[in-house]
Structure formats: C-alpha cells, structure tokens
CSV table of N, CA and C in Angstrom, one decimal:
chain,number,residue,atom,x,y,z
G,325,UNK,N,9.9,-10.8,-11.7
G,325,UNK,CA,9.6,-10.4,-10.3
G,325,UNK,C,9.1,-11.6,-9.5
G,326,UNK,N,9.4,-11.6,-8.3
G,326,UNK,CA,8.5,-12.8,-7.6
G,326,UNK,C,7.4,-12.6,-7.1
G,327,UNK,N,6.8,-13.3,-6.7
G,327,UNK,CA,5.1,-13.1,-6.1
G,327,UNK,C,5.0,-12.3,-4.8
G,328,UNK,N,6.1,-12.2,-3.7
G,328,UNK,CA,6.3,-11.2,-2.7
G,328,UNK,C,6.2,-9.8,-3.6
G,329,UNK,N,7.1,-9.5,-4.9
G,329,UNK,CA,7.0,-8.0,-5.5
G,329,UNK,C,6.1,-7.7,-5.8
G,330,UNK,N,5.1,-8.5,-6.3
G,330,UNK,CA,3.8,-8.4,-7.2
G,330,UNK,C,2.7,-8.2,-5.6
G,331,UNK,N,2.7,-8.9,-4.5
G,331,UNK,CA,2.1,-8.3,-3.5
G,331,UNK,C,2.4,-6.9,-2.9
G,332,UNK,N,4.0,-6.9,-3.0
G,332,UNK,CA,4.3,-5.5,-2.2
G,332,UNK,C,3.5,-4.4,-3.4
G,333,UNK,N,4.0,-4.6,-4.8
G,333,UNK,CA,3.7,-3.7,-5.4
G,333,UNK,C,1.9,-3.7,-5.5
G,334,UNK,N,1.2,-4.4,-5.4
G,334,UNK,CA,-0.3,-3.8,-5.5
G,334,UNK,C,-1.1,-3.2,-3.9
G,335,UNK,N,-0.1,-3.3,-3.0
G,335,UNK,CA,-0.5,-3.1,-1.6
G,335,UNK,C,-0.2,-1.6,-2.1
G,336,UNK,N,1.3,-1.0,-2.6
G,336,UNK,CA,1.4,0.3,-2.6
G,336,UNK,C,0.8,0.9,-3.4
G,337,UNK,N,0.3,0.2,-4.8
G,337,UNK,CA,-1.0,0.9,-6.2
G,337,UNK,C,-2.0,1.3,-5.3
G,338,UNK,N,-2.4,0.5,-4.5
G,338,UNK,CA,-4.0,0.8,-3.4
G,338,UNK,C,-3.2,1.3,-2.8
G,339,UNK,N,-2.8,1.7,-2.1
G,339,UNK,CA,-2.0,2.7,-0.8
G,339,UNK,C,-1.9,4.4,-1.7
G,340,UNK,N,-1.3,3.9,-3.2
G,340,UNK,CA,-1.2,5.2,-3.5
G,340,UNK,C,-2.7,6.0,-3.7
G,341,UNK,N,-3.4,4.9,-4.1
G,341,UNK,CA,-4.8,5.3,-4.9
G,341,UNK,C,-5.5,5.8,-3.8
G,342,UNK,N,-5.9,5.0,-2.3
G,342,UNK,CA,-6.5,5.6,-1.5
G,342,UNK,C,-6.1,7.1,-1.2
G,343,UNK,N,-4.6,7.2,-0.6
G,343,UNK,CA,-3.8,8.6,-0.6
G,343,UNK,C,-4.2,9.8,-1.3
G,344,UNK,N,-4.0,9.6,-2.8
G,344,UNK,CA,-4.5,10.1,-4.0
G,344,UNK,C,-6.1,10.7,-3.3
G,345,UNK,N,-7.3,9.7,-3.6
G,345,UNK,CA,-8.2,10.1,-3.0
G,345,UNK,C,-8.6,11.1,-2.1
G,346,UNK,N,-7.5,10.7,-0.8
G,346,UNK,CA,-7.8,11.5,0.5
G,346,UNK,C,-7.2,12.9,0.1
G,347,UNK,N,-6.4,12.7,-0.4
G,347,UNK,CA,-5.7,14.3,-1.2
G,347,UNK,C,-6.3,15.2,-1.9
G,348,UNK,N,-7.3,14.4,-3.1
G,348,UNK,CA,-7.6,15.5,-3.8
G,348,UNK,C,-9.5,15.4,-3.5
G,349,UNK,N,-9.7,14.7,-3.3
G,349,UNK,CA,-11.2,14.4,-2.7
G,349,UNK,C,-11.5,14.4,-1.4
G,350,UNK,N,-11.0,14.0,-0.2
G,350,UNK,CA,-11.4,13.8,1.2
G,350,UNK,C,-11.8,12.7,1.6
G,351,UNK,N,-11.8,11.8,0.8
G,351,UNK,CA,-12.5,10.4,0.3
G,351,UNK,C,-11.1,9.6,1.0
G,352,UNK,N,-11.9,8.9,2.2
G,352,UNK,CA,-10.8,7.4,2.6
G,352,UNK,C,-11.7,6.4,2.5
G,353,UNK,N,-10.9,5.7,1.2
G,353,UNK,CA,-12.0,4.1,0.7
G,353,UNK,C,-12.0,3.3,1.5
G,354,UNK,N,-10.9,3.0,2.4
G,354,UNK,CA,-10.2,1.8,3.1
G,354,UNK,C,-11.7,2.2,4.5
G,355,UNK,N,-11.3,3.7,5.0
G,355,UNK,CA,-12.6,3.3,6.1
G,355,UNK,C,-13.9,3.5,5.5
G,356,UNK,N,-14.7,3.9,4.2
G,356,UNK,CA,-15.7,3.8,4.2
G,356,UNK,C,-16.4,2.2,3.7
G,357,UNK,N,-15.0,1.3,3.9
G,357,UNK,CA,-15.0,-0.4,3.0
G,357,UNK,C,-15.0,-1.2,4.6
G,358,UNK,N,-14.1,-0.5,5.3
G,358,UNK,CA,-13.7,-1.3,6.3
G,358,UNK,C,-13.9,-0.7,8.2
G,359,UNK,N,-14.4,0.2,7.9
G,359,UNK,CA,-14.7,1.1,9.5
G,359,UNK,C,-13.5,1.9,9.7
G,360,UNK,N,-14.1,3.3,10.8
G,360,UNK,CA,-12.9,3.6,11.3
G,360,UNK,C,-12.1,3.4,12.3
G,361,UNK,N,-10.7,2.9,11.6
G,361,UNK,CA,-10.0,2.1,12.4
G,361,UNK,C,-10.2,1.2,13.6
G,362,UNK,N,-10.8,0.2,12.4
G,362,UNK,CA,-11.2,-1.6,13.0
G,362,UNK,C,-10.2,-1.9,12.9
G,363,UNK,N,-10.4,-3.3,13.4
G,363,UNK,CA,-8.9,-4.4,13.2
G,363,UNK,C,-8.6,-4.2,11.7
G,364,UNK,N,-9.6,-4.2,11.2
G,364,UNK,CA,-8.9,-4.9,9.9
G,364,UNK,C,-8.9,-3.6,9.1
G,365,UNK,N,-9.3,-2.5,9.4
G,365,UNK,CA,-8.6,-1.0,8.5
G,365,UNK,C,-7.4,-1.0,9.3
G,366,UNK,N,-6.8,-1.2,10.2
G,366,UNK,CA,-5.2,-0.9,10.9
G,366,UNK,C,-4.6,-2.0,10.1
G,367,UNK,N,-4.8,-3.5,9.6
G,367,UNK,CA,-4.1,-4.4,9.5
G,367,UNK,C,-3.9,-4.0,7.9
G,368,UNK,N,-4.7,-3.5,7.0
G,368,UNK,CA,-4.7,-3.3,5.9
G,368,UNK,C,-3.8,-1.8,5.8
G,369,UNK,N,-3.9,-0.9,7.0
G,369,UNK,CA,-2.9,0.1,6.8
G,369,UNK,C,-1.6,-0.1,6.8
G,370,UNK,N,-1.5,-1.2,8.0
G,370,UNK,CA,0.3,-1.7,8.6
G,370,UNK,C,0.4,-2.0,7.3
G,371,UNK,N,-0.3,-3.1,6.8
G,371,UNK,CA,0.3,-4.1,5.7
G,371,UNK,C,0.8,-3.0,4.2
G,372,UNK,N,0.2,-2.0,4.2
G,372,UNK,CA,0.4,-0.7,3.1
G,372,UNK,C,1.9,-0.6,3.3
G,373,UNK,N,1.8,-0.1,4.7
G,373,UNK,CA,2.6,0.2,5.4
G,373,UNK,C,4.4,-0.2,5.0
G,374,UNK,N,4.1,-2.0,5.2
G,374,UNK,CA,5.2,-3.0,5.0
G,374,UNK,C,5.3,-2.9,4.0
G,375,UNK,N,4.6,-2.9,2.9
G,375,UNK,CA,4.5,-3.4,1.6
G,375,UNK,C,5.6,-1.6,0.7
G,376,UNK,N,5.4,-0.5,2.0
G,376,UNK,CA,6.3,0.4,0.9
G,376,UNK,C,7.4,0.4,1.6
G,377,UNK,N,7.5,-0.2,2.1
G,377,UNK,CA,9.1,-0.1,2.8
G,377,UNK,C,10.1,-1.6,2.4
G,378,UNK,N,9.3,-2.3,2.1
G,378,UNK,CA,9.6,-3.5,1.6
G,378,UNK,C,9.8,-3.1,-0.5
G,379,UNK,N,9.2,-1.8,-0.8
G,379,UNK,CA,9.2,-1.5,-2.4
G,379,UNK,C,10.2,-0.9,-2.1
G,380,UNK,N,10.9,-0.3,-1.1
G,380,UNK,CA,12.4,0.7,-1.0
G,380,UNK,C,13.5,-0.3,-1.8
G,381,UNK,N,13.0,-1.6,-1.4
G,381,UNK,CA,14.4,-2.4,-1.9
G,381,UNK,C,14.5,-2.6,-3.6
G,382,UNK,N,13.6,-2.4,-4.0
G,382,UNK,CA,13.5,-2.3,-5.8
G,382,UNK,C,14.3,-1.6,-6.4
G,383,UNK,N,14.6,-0.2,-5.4
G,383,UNK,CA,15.9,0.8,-5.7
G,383,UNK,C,17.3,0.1,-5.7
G,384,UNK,N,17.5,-0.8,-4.8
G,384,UNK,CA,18.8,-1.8,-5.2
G,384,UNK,C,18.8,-2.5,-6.0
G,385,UNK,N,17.8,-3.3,-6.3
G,385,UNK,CA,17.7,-3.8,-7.2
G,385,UNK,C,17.9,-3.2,-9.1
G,386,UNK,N,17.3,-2.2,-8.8
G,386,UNK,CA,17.0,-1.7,-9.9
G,386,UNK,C,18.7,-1.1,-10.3
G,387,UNK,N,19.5,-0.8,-9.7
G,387,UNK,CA,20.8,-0.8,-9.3
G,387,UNK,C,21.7,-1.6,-9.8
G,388,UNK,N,21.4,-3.2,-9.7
G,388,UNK,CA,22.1,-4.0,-10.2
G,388,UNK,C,21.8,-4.7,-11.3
G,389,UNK,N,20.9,-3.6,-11.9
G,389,UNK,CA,20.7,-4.8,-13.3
G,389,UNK,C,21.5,-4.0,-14.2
C-alpha cells in the first residue's frame, strides 16, 4: 500500500471509532479533544470525510488483483 492508503485508512479507523462511540455511548471524542465545531474539529471532520471517499477506491482496486 502507499503512504496516501495508510493515511486514508487510519483517518477512517478514527472516523469509524469516533462514530462507533457516538452510536453506542453518546460520546464525540473529536469535540471533547478539540471543541465544538472549531477550525480544527471541521478540518479533522472534512479530512474523515476525504479520507472515506478516497477508501471507496480500494474497491477497484481490490478488483484487479
């Protein structure tokens, strides 16, 4: 994998885990680490954000091997 997959994929581990959290707990890590919705909880959301729509393409991948 290249070092872009190993980024996208641990942005969506913590994307899943927070989620997970908010789901079964009510617990959002990202704002009680980073405020609610500061610059930098929206930038770490976008970046979640990119990071699983950018893991969509692993499905092609995964395709051609």
């Amino acid at each position: 994998m290249k070092t872009v997959d190993y980024i996208a994929l641990c942005l969506v581990i913590i994307g899943a885990i927070n989620w997970g959290l908010i789901g079964f707990l009510g617990f959002d890590l990202v704002r009680v680490i980073f405020g609610d919705m500061t610059i930098v909880s929206r930038i770490i959301y976008a970046l979640v954000g990119i990071a699983g729509l950018y893991a969509l393409s692993y499905f092609g991948r995964l395709r051609s091997e």
